[in-house]
Amino acid sequence: MDKLVRFGVSLDGKLLKRFDSAIRERGYTSRSEAIRDLIRADLVARQWEKSKEVVGVVMLVYDHHRRQLQEAVTELQHRHLEEIVSTQHVHLDHDNCLEVVIVRGAAGKIGRLADRLKALRGVKHCSLSMSTTGSGIS
Ligand code: NI
């Protein structure tokens, strides 16, 4: 085993509380153990999915008032024409927009597109749900 390395993580108290209760429910006795498992699961999932063709749905909730965010969301989609099947925009309320983007392509590309959308400032929530295209599954 490689040398253990310690690193610090900053996150807001509320999120940490929720994380602690979620890992307690799963029977973890330490945060380190839970975080190690999360990292491993993420790395494996990414590797496994990278080249497979998938369909997916990206759900994006973002701040309608944040300057240029709408443009950035649209710009990113224009740069990924091959992966974007369809987009639906819903004005949730005075302050919030929901964008549902149906995507199709190599899982790695889809994942990176979702990551980029998630990283835009003013995006409150971004989820990616991937599914099979159905071919090769009987
Ligand atoms: Ni809107």
PDB file of C-alpha atoms and ligand atoms in Angstrom:
ATOM      1  CA  MET A   1       0.000   0.000   0.000  1.00  0.00           C
ATOM      2  CA  ASP A   2       1.165   3.508  -0.814  1.00  0.00           C
ATOM      3  CA  LYS A   3       1.957   5.985   1.906  1.00  0.00           C
ATOM      4  CA  LEU A   4      -1.189   7.538   3.397  1.00  0.00           C
ATOM      5  CA  VAL A   5      -1.585  11.210   2.565  1.00  0.00           C
ATOM      6  CA  ARG A   6      -3.769  13.552   4.602  1.00  0.00           C
ATOM      7  CA  PHE A   7      -5.623  16.424   2.974  1.00  0.00           C
ATOM      8  CA  GLY A   8      -8.101  18.991   4.201  1.00  0.00           C
ATOM      9  CA  VAL A   9     -11.567  19.472   2.779  1.00  0.00           C
ATOM     10  CA  SER A  10     -13.591  22.659   3.247  1.00  0.00           C
ATOM     11  CA  LEU A  11     -17.341  22.460   2.996  1.00  0.00           C
ATOM     12  CA  ASP A  12     -20.263  24.153   4.645  1.00  0.00           C
ATOM     13  CA  GLY A  13     -21.483  22.827   7.976  1.00  0.00           C
ATOM     14  CA  LYS A  14     -24.923  21.851   6.782  1.00  0.00           C
ATOM     15  CA  LEU A  15     -23.543  19.712   3.981  1.00  0.00           C
ATOM     16  CA  LEU A  16     -21.106  18.024   6.356  1.00  0.00           C
ATOM     17  CA  LYS A  17     -23.959  17.240   8.779  1.00  0.00           C
ATOM     18  CA  ARG A  18     -25.933  15.627   5.987  1.00  0.00           C
ATOM     19  CA  PHE A  19     -22.878  13.694   4.828  1.00  0.00           C
ATOM     20  CA  ASP A  20     -22.229  12.430   8.360  1.00  0.00           C
ATOM     21  CA  SER A  21     -25.775  11.219   8.786  1.00  0.00           C
ATOM     22  CA  ALA A  22     -25.769   9.604   5.331  1.00  0.00           C
ATOM     23  CA  ILE A  23     -22.578   7.649   6.019  1.00  0.00           C
ATOM     24  CA  ARG A  24     -23.783   6.659   9.517  1.00  0.00           C
ATOM     25  CA  GLU A  25     -26.843   5.122   7.883  1.00  0.00           C
ATOM     26  CA  ARG A  26     -24.539   3.061   5.697  1.00  0.00           C
ATOM     27  CA  GLY A  27     -22.559   1.866   8.663  1.00  0.00           C
ATOM     28  CA  TYR A  28     -19.346   3.832   8.205  1.00  0.00           C
ATOM     29  CA  THR A  29     -17.450   4.580  11.396  1.00  0.00           C
ATOM     30  CA  SER A  30     -15.174   7.229   9.911  1.00  0.00           C
ATOM     31  CA  ARG A  31     -15.382   9.930   7.278  1.00  0.00           C
ATOM     32  CA  SER A  32     -12.043   8.879   5.786  1.00  0.00           C
ATOM     33  CA  GLU A  33     -13.352   5.414   5.092  1.00  0.00           C
ATOM     34  CA  ALA A  34     -16.500   6.778   3.431  1.00  0.00           C
ATOM     35  CA  ILE A  35     -14.579   9.305   1.332  1.00  0.00           C
ATOM     36  CA  ARG A  36     -12.112   6.624   0.189  1.00  0.00           C
ATOM     37  CA  ASP A  37     -14.996   4.449  -0.983  1.00  0.00           C
ATOM     38  CA  LEU A  38     -16.683   7.359  -2.753  1.00  0.00           C
ATOM     39  CA  ILE A  39     -13.474   8.238  -4.596  1.00  0.00           C
ATOM     40  CA  ARG A  40     -12.899   4.617  -5.628  1.00  0.00           C
ATOM     41  CA  ALA A  41     -16.465   4.190  -6.830  1.00  0.00           C
ATOM     42  CA  ASP A  42     -16.251   7.381  -8.868  1.00  0.00           C
ATOM     43  CA  LEU A  43     -12.937   6.419 -10.469  1.00  0.00           C
ATOM     44  CA  VAL A  44     -14.170   2.953 -11.370  1.00  0.00           C
ATOM     45  CA  ALA A  45     -17.466   4.235 -12.761  1.00  0.00           C
ATOM     46  CA  ARG A  46     -15.659   6.753 -14.921  1.00  0.00           C
ATOM     47  CA  GLN A  47     -13.206   4.260 -16.302  1.00  0.00           C
ATOM     48  CA  TRP A  48     -15.894   1.708 -16.963  1.00  0.00           C
ATOM     49  CA  GLU A  49     -18.219   4.128 -18.716  1.00  0.00           C
ATOM     50  CA  LYS A  50     -15.764   6.196 -20.739  1.00  0.00           C
ATOM     51  CA  SER A  51     -16.096   4.698 -24.199  1.00  0.00           C
ATOM     52  CA  LYS A  52     -19.576   3.222 -24.026  1.00  0.00           C
ATOM     53  CA  GLU A  53     -22.321   4.983 -25.981  1.00  0.00           C
ATOM     54  CA  VAL A  54     -25.078   6.114 -23.678  1.00  0.00           C
ATOM     55  CA  VAL A  55     -28.106   8.344 -23.632  1.00  0.00           C
ATOM     56  CA  GLY A  56     -28.565  10.679 -20.732  1.00  0.00           C
ATOM     57  CA  VAL A  57     -30.454  13.551 -19.228  1.00  0.00           C
ATOM     58  CA  VAL A  58     -28.737  16.544 -17.690  1.00  0.00           C
ATOM     59  CA  MET A  59     -30.914  18.551 -15.315  1.00  0.00           C
ATOM     60  CA  LEU A  60     -29.716  22.007 -14.517  1.00  0.00           C
ATOM     61  CA  VAL A  61     -31.208  24.478 -12.049  1.00  0.00           C
ATOM     62  CA  TYR A  62     -29.668  27.898 -12.205  1.00  0.00           C
ATOM     63  CA  ASP A  63     -29.961  31.497 -11.159  1.00  0.00           C
ATOM     64  CA  HIS A  64     -31.868  33.438 -13.779  1.00  0.00           C
ATOM     65  CA  HIS A  65     -30.362  36.733 -12.603  1.00  0.00           C
ATOM     66  CA  ARG A  66     -26.712  35.731 -12.754  1.00  0.00           C
ATOM     67  CA  ARG A  67     -25.229  37.776 -15.584  1.00  0.00           C
ATOM     68  CA  GLN A  68     -24.218  35.865 -18.709  1.00  0.00           C
ATOM     69  CA  LEU A  69     -25.003  32.475 -17.203  1.00  0.00           C
ATOM     70  CA  GLN A  70     -27.791  31.789 -19.675  1.00  0.00           C
ATOM     71  CA  GLU A  71     -25.392  32.630 -22.501  1.00  0.00           C
ATOM     72  CA  ALA A  72     -22.696  30.370 -21.057  1.00  0.00           C
ATOM     73  CA  VAL A  73     -25.148  27.469 -20.771  1.00  0.00           C
ATOM     74  CA  THR A  74     -26.233  27.947 -24.370  1.00  0.00           C
ATOM     75  CA  GLU A  75     -22.654  28.426 -25.615  1.00  0.00           C
ATOM     76  CA  LEU A  76     -21.546  25.131 -24.065  1.00  0.00           C
ATOM     77  CA  GLN A  77     -24.419  23.343 -25.766  1.00  0.00           C
ATOM     78  CA  HIS A  78     -23.542  24.852 -29.143  1.00  0.00           C
ATOM     79  CA  ARG A  79     -20.026  23.496 -28.685  1.00  0.00           C
ATOM     80  CA  HIS A  80     -21.392  19.986 -28.129  1.00  0.00           C
ATOM     81  CA  LEU A  81     -23.859  19.706 -31.006  1.00  0.00           C
ATOM     82  CA  GLU A  82     -22.940  16.079 -31.607  1.00  0.00           C
ATOM     83  CA  GLU A  83     -23.957  15.097 -28.107  1.00  0.00           C
ATOM     84  CA  ILE A  84     -27.053  17.281 -27.662  1.00  0.00           C
ATOM     85  CA  VAL A  85     -30.318  15.706 -28.781  1.00  0.00           C
ATOM     86  CA  SER A  86     -32.780  18.184 -27.321  1.00  0.00           C
ATOM     87  CA  THR A  87     -33.058  20.913 -24.731  1.00  0.00           C
ATOM     88  CA  GLN A  88     -36.059  22.134 -22.808  1.00  0.00           C
ATOM     89  CA  HIS A  89     -36.067  25.300 -20.754  1.00  0.00           C
ATOM     90  CA  VAL A  90     -38.545  25.876 -17.930  1.00  0.00           C
ATOM     91  CA  HIS A  91     -38.818  29.186 -16.053  1.00  0.00           C
ATOM     92  CA  LEU A  92     -39.326  27.779 -12.552  1.00  0.00           C
ATOM     93  CA  ASP A  93     -40.080  31.040 -10.785  1.00  0.00           C
ATOM     94  CA  HIS A  94     -38.939  34.641 -10.713  1.00  0.00           C
ATOM     95  CA  ASP A  95     -35.343  33.679  -9.874  1.00  0.00           C
ATOM     96  CA  ASN A  96     -34.747  30.175 -11.164  1.00  0.00           C
ATOM     97  CA  CYS A  97     -34.545  28.344 -14.457  1.00  0.00           C
ATOM     98  CA  LEU A  98     -34.572  24.632 -15.120  1.00  0.00           C
ATOM     99  CA  GLU A  99     -32.891  23.273 -18.226  1.00  0.00           C
ATOM    100  CA  VAL A 100     -33.326  19.650 -19.201  1.00  0.00           C
ATOM    101  CA  VAL A 101     -30.827  18.494 -21.802  1.00  0.00           C
ATOM    102  CA  ILE A 102     -31.125  15.132 -23.506  1.00  0.00           C
ATOM    103  CA  VAL A 103     -27.715  13.885 -24.579  1.00  0.00           C
ATOM    104  CA  ARG A 104     -26.289  10.956 -26.467  1.00  0.00           C
ATOM    105  CA  GLY A 105     -22.717   9.864 -27.076  1.00  0.00           C
ATOM    106  CA  ALA A 106     -19.619   8.374 -25.478  1.00  0.00           C
ATOM    107  CA  ALA A 107     -20.170   8.292 -21.743  1.00  0.00           C
ATOM    108  CA  GLY A 108     -16.875  10.055 -21.116  1.00  0.00           C
ATOM    109  CA  LYS A 109     -17.847  13.006 -23.321  1.00  0.00           C
ATOM    110  CA  ILE A 110     -21.304  13.200 -21.776  1.00  0.00           C
ATOM    111  CA  GLY A 111     -19.770  13.171 -18.320  1.00  0.00           C
ATOM    112  CA  ARG A 112     -17.364  15.977 -19.187  1.00  0.00           C
ATOM    113  CA  LEU A 113     -20.165  18.085 -20.657  1.00  0.00           C
ATOM    114  CA  ALA A 114     -22.214  17.661 -17.474  1.00  0.00           C
ATOM    115  CA  ASP A 115     -19.145  18.506 -15.374  1.00  0.00           C
ATOM    116  CA  ARG A 116     -18.630  21.731 -17.335  1.00  0.00           C
ATOM    117  CA  LEU A 117     -22.250  22.752 -16.937  1.00  0.00           C
ATOM    118  CA  LYS A 118     -22.073  21.990 -13.222  1.00  0.00           C
ATOM    119  CA  ALA A 119     -18.967  24.114 -12.819  1.00  0.00           C
ATOM    120  CA  LEU A 120     -20.582  27.293 -14.201  1.00  0.00           C
ATOM    121  CA  ARG A 121     -20.998  29.934 -11.519  1.00  0.00           C
ATOM    122  CA  GLY A 122     -24.641  30.375 -10.545  1.00  0.00           C
ATOM    123  CA  VAL A 123     -25.631  26.788 -11.274  1.00  0.00           C
ATOM    124  CA  LYS A 124     -27.433  25.624  -8.144  1.00  0.00           C
ATOM    125  CA  HIS A 125     -27.828  22.005  -9.039  1.00  0.00           C
ATOM    126  CA  CYS A 126     -26.796  19.795 -11.912  1.00  0.00           C
ATOM    127  CA  SER A 127     -27.495  16.121 -12.194  1.00  0.00           C
ATOM    128  CA  LEU A 128     -26.649  13.628 -14.897  1.00  0.00           C
ATOM    129  CA  SER A 129     -28.590  10.461 -15.334  1.00  0.00           C
ATOM    130  CA  MET A 130     -27.188   7.985 -17.852  1.00  0.00           C
ATOM    131  CA  SER A 131     -28.945   5.105 -19.474  1.00  0.00           C
ATOM    132  CA  THR A 132     -28.300   2.536 -22.161  1.00  0.00           C
ATOM    133  CA  THR A 133     -29.123   3.200 -25.808  1.00  0.00           C
ATOM    134  CA  GLY A 134     -30.782  -0.210 -25.709  1.00  0.00           C
ATOM    135  CA  SER A 135     -28.591  -1.788 -28.384  1.00  0.00           C
ATOM    136  CA  GLY A 136     -26.691  -4.830 -27.270  1.00  0.00           C
ATOM    137  CA  ILE A 137     -29.191  -5.492 -24.515  1.00  0.00           C
ATOM    138  CA  SER A 138     -31.762  -8.191 -25.049  1.00  0.00           C
TER     139      SER A 138
HETATM  140 NI    NI B   1     -35.846  30.713 -17.509  1.00  0.00          NI
END
